[in-house]
Short mmCIF file of C-alpha atoms and ligand atoms in Angstrom, two decimals:
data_model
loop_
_atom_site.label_atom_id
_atom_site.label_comp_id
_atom_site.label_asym_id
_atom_site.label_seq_id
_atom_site.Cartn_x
_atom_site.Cartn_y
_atom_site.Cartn_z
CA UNK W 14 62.36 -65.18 52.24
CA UNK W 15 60.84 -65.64 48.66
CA UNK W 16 57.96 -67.00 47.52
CA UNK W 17 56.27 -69.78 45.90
CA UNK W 18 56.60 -72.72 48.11
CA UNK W 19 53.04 -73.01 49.65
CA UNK W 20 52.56 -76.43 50.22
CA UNK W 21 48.99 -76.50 52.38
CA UNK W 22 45.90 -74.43 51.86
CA UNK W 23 43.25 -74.35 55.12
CA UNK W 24 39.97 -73.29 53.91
CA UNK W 25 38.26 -70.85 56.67
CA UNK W 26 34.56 -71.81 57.69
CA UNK W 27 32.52 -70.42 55.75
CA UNK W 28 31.38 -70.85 52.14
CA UNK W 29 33.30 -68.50 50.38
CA UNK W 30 36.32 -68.78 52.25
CA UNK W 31 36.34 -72.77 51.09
CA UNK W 32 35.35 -71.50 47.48
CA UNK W 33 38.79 -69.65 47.08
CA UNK W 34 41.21 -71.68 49.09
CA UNK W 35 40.05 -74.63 46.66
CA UNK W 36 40.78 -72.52 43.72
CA UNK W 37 44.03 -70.48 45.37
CA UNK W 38 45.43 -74.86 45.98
CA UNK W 39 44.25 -75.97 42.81
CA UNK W 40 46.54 -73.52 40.96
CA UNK W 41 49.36 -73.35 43.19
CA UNK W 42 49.05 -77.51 43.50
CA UNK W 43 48.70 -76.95 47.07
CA UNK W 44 47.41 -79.83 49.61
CA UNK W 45 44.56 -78.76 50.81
CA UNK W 46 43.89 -79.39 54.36
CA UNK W 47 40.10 -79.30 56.04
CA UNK W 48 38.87 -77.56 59.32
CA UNK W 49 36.52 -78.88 62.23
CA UNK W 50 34.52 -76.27 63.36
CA UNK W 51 32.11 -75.79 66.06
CA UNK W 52 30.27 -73.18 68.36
CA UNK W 53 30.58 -74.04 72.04
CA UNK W 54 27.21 -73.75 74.18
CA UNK W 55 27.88 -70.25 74.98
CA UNK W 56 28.70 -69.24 71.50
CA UNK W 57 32.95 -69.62 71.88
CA UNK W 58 34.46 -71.25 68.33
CA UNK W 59 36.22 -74.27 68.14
CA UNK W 60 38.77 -75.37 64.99
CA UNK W 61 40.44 -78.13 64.31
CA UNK W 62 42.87 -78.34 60.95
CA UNK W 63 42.86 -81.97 59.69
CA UNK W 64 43.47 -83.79 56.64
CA UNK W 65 47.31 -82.69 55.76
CA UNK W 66 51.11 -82.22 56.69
CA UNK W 67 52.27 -78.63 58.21
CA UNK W 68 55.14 -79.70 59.75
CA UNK W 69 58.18 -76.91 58.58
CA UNK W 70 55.47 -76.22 55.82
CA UNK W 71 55.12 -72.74 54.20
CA UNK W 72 50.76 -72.82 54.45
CA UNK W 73 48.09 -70.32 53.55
CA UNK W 74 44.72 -69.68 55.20
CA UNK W 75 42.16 -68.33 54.00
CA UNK W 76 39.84 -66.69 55.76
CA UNK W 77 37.26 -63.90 54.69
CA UNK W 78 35.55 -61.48 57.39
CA UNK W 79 31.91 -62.26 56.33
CA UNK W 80 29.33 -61.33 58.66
CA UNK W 81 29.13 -61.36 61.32
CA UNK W 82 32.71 -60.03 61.12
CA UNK W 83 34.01 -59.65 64.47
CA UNK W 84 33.46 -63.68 64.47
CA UNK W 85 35.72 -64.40 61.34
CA UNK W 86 38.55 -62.00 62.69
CA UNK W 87 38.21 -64.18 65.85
CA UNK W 88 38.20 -67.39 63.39
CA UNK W 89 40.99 -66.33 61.62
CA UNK W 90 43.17 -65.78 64.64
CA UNK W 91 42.47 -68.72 65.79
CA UNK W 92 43.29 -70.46 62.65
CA UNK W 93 46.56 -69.07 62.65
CA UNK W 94 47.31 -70.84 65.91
CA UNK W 95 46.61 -74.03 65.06
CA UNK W 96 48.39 -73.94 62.02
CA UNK W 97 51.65 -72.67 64.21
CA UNK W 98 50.82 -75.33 66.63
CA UNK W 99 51.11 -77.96 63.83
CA UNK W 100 54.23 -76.70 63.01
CA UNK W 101 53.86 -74.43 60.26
CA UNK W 102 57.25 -71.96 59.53
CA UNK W 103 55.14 -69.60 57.23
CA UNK W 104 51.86 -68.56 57.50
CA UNK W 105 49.92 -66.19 54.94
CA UNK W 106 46.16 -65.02 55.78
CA UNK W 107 44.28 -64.68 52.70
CA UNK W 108 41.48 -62.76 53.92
CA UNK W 109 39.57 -61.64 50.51
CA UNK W 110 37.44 -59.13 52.61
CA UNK W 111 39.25 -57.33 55.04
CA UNK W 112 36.51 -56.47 58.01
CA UNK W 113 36.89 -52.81 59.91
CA UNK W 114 38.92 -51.00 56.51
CA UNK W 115 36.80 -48.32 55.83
CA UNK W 116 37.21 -47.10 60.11
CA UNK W 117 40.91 -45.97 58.94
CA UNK W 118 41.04 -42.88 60.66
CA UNK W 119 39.84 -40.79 63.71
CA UNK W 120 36.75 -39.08 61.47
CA UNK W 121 35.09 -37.72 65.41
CA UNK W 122 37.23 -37.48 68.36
CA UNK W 123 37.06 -40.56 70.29
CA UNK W 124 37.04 -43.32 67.89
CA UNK W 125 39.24 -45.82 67.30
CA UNK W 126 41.57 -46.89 63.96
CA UNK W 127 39.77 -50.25 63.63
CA UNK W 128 41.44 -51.10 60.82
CA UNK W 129 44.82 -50.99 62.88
CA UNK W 130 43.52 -52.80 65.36
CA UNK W 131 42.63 -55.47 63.38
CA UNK W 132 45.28 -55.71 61.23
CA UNK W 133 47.51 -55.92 64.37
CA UNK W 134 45.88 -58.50 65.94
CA UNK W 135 46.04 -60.85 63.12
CA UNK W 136 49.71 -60.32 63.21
CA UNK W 137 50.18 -61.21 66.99
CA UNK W 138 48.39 -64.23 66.09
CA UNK W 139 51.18 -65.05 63.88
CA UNK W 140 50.31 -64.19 60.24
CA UNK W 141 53.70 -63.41 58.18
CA UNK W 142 52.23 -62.46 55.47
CA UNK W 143 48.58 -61.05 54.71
CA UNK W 144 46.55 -61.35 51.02
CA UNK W 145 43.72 -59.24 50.46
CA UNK W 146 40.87 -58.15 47.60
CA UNK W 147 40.31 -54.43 47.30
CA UNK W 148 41.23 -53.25 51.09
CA UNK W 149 39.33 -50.14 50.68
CA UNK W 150 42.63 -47.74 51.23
CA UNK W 151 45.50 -49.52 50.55
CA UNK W 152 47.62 -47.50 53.00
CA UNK W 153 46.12 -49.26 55.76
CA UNK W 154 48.30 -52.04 54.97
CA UNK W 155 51.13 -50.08 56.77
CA UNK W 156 49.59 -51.17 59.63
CA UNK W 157 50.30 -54.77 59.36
CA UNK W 158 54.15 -55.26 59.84
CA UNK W 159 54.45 -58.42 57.89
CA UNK W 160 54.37 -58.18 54.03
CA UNK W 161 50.57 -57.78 52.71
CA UNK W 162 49.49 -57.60 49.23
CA UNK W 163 46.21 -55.78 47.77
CA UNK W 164 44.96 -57.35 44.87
CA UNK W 165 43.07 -55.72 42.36
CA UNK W 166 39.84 -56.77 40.87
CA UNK W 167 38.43 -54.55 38.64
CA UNK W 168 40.11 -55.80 35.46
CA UNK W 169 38.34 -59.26 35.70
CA UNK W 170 35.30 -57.36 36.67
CA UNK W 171 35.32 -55.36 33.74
CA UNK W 172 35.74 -58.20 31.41
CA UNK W 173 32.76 -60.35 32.80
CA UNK W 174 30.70 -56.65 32.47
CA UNK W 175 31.76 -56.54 28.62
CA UNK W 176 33.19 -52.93 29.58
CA UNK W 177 33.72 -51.86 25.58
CA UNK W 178 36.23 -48.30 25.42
CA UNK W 179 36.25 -45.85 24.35
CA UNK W 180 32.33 -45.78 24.20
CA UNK W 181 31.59 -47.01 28.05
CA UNK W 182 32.12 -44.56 30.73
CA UNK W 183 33.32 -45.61 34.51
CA UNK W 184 31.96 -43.50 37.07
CA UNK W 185 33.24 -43.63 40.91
CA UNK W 186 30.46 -43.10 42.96
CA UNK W 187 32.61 -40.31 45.48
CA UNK W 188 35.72 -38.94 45.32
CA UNK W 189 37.17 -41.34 47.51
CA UNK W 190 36.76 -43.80 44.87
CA UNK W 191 37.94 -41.63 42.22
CA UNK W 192 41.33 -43.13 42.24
CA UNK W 193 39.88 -46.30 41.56
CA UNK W 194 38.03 -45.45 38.81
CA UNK W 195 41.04 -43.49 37.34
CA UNK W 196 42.82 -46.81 37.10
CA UNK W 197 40.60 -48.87 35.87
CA UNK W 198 39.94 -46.19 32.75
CA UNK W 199 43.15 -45.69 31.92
CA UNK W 200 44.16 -49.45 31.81
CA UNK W 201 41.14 -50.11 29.23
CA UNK W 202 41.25 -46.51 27.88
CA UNK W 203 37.41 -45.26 28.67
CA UNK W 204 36.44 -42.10 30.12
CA UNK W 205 35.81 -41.50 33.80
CA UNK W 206 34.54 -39.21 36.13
CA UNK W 207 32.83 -39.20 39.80
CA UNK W 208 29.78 -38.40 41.18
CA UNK W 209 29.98 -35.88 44.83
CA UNK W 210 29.06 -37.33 47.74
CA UNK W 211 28.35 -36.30 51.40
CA UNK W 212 27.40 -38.46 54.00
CA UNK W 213 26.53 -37.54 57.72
CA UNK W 214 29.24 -38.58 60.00
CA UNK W 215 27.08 -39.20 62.92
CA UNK W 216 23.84 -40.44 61.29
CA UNK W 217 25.34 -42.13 58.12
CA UNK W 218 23.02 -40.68 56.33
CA UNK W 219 24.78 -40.04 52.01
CA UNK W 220 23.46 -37.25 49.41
CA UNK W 221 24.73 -36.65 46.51
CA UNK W 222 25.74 -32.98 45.62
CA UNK W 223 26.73 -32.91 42.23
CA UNK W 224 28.33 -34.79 39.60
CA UNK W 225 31.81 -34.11 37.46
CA UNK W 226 31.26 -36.39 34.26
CA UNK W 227 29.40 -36.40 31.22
CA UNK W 228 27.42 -39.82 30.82
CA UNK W 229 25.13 -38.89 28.75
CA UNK W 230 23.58 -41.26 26.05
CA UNK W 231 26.66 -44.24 27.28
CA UNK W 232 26.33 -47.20 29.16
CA UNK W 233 27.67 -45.86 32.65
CA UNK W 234 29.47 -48.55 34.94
CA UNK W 235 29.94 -47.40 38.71
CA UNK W 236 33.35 -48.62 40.30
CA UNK W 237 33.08 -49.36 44.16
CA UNK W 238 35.05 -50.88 46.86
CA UNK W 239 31.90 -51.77 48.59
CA UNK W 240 27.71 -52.23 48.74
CA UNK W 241 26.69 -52.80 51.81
CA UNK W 242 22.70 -51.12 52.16
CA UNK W 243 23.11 -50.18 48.35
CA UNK W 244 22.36 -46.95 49.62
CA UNK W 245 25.42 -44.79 47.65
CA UNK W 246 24.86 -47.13 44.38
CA UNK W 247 21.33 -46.44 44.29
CA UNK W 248 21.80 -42.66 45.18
CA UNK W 249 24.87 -42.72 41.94
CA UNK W 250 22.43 -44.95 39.95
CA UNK W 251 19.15 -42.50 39.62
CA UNK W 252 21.65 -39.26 39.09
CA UNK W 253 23.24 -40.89 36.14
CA UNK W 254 20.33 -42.15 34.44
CA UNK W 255 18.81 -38.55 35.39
CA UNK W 256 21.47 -37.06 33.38
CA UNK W 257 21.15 -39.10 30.52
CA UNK W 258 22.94 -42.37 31.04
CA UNK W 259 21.44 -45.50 28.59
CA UNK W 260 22.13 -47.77 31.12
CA UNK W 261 24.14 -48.35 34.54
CA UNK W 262 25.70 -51.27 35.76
CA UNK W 263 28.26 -51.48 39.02
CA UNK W 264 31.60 -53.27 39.37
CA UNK W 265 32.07 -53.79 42.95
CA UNK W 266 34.92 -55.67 44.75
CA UNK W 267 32.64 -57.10 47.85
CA UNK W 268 28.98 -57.59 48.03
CA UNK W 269 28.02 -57.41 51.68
CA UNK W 270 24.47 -56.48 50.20
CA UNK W 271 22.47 -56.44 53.64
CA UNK W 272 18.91 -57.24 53.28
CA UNK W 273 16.81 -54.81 51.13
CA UNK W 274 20.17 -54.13 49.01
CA UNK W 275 19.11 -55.90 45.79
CA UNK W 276 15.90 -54.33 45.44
CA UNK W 277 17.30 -51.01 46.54
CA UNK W 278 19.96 -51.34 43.35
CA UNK W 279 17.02 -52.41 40.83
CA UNK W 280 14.39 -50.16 41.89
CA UNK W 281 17.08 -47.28 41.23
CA UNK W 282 17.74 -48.84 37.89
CA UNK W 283 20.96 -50.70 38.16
CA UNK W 284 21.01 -53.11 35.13
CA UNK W 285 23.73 -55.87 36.64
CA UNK W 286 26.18 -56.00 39.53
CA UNK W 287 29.52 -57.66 38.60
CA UNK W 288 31.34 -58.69 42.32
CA UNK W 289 34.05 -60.48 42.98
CA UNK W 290 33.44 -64.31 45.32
CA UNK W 291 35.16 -62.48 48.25
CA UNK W 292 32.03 -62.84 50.30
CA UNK W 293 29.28 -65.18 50.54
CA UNK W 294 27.06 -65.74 47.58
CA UNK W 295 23.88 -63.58 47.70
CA UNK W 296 20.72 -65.05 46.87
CA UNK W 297 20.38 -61.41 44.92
CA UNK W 298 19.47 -62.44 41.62
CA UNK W 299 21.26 -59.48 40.19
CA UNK W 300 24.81 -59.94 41.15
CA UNK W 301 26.84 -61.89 39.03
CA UNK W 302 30.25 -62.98 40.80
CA UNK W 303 33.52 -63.03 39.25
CA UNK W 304 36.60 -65.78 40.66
CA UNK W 305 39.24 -64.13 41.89
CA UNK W 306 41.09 -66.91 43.36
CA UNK W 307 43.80 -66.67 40.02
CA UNK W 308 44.60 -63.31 41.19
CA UNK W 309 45.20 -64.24 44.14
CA UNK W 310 47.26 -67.31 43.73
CA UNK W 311 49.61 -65.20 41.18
CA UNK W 312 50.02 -62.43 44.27
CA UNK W 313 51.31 -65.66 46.80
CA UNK W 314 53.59 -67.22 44.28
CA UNK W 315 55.53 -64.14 44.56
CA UNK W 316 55.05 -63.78 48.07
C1 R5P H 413 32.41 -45.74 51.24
O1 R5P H 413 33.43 -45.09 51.48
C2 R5P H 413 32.49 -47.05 50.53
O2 R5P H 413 33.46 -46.98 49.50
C3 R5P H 413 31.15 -47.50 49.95
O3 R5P H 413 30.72 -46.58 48.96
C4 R5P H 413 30.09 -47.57 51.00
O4 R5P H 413 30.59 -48.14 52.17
C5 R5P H 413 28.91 -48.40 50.50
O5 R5P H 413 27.97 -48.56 51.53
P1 R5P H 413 26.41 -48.58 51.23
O6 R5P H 413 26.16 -49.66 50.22
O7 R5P H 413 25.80 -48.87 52.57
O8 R5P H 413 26.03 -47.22 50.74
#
């Protein structure tokens, strides 16, 4: 079935999760519906969607998997059954931060596909269709059997960063993210290059062991799916402006930033952190969030 009729938005419990499904049913001109939500005594949640219509609706919730994650995946399959049990035909799970993406392989005999898992799950609780920011490898979206979408943030980031080409140089922080930067350089015409990174599979421990750009004497922006410890942006941060960079600044698609990540990115001389409101804000003073919501709203009217 084709897109575009989304009549009801249900904002997920948490801040960020109500600060895009107001913006995702302002611009669709959505109803937007609210949710009860409590903890039982021994820690079980409770919802309850109030406040609008589903009946043979086509609705959206959104839910983000902030921390602590395994929670919001629970929240968010439990959304999706109350929304059936009102009698919604079509639902769509906006999830701007998709929890367990970067466990999407086997990397040590043994361990699991999270992301699969996940993904599935949120299907059997009867998702149709799934909206995400940035979902670290965008194959993993094979795994969920409805349609999904993977929107792209990097453009907006750039523009809030004042990301000037040819001059500016985007760096990905690993090869794994070189693809990313790659994109993002050819659609504003900069240079690009990446940095080499290893990190311990069993300790999680990341050096760096080389770089392949030149950023010498130009204002150096990092592309990343992810900070989480700041550890890899701080590691990227101090080689660049070792090797000549005038300044470094990060464009980042979720800002987990765990305690200690802030000062970890300033003390290794990242100038600004431009991240997109897929997560809760961060009383970091050096992050500077960028809507997305208009991205995403475009992505479900053609859904
Ligand atoms: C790794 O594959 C990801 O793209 C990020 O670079 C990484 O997860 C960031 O984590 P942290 O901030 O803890 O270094």
């Amino acid at each position: 079935m084709a897109g575009g009729s989304w009549s009801a938005v249900v904002p997920g419990v948490d801040e960020a999760s109500g600060e895009v499904a107001r913006g995702v049913a302002g611009r669709l001109g959505a109803s937007l519906c609210s949710v009860h939500f409590k903890r039982f005594p021994d820690g079980e949640e409770y919802v309850r969607v109030e406040g609008c219509s589903l009946r043979g609706s086509d609705a959206v919730v959104v839910q983000t998997m902030a921390k602590p994650q395994s929670s919001s995946l629970v929240t968010a399959m439990i959304l999706a059954d109350a929304v059936r049990g009102l009698g919604a035909e079509r639902v769509a799970l906006v999830a701007p931060y998709m929890a367990y993406a970067r466990q999407d392989r086997v990397f040590l005999e043994g361990e699991p596909v999270s992301v699969r898992a996940a993904l599935k799950a949120l299907y059997a609780a009867g998702y149709d269709v799934l909206v995400t920011v940035e979902i670290h490898k965008e194959e993993s979206l094979r795994f969920f059997p409805g349609r999904s979408y993977n929107v792209y943030p990097y453009i907006e980031l750039a523009k809030a960063g004042g990301v000037e080409c040819p001059g500016d140089v985007i760096v990905a922080p690993d090869l794994g993210a070189l693809r990313r930067a790659e994109k993002l350089a050819s659609s504003l015409g900069c240079r690009y290059g990446h940095l080499v990174k290893e990190r311990d599979r069993v300790t999680g421990e990341v050096r760096l062991k080389g770089a392949r750009v030149d950023a010498s004497g130009a204002r150096v922006f990092i592309i990343d799916d992810i900070v989480s410890t700041g550890g890899t942006i701080a590691l990227a941060s101090r080689a660049l402006l070792d090797a000549g960079a005038r300044s470094v600044s990060v464009l980042v698609a979720h800002y987990l930033g765990l305690p200690g990540a802030g000062e970890k990115l300033r003390s290794s001389g990242v100038s600004r952190v431009y991240a997109a409101n897929t997560l809760p804000r961060s009383r970091d003073d050096i992050v500077e969030y960028v809507d997305v919501s208009g991205l995403i709203a475009e992505v479900l009217r053609e859904a």
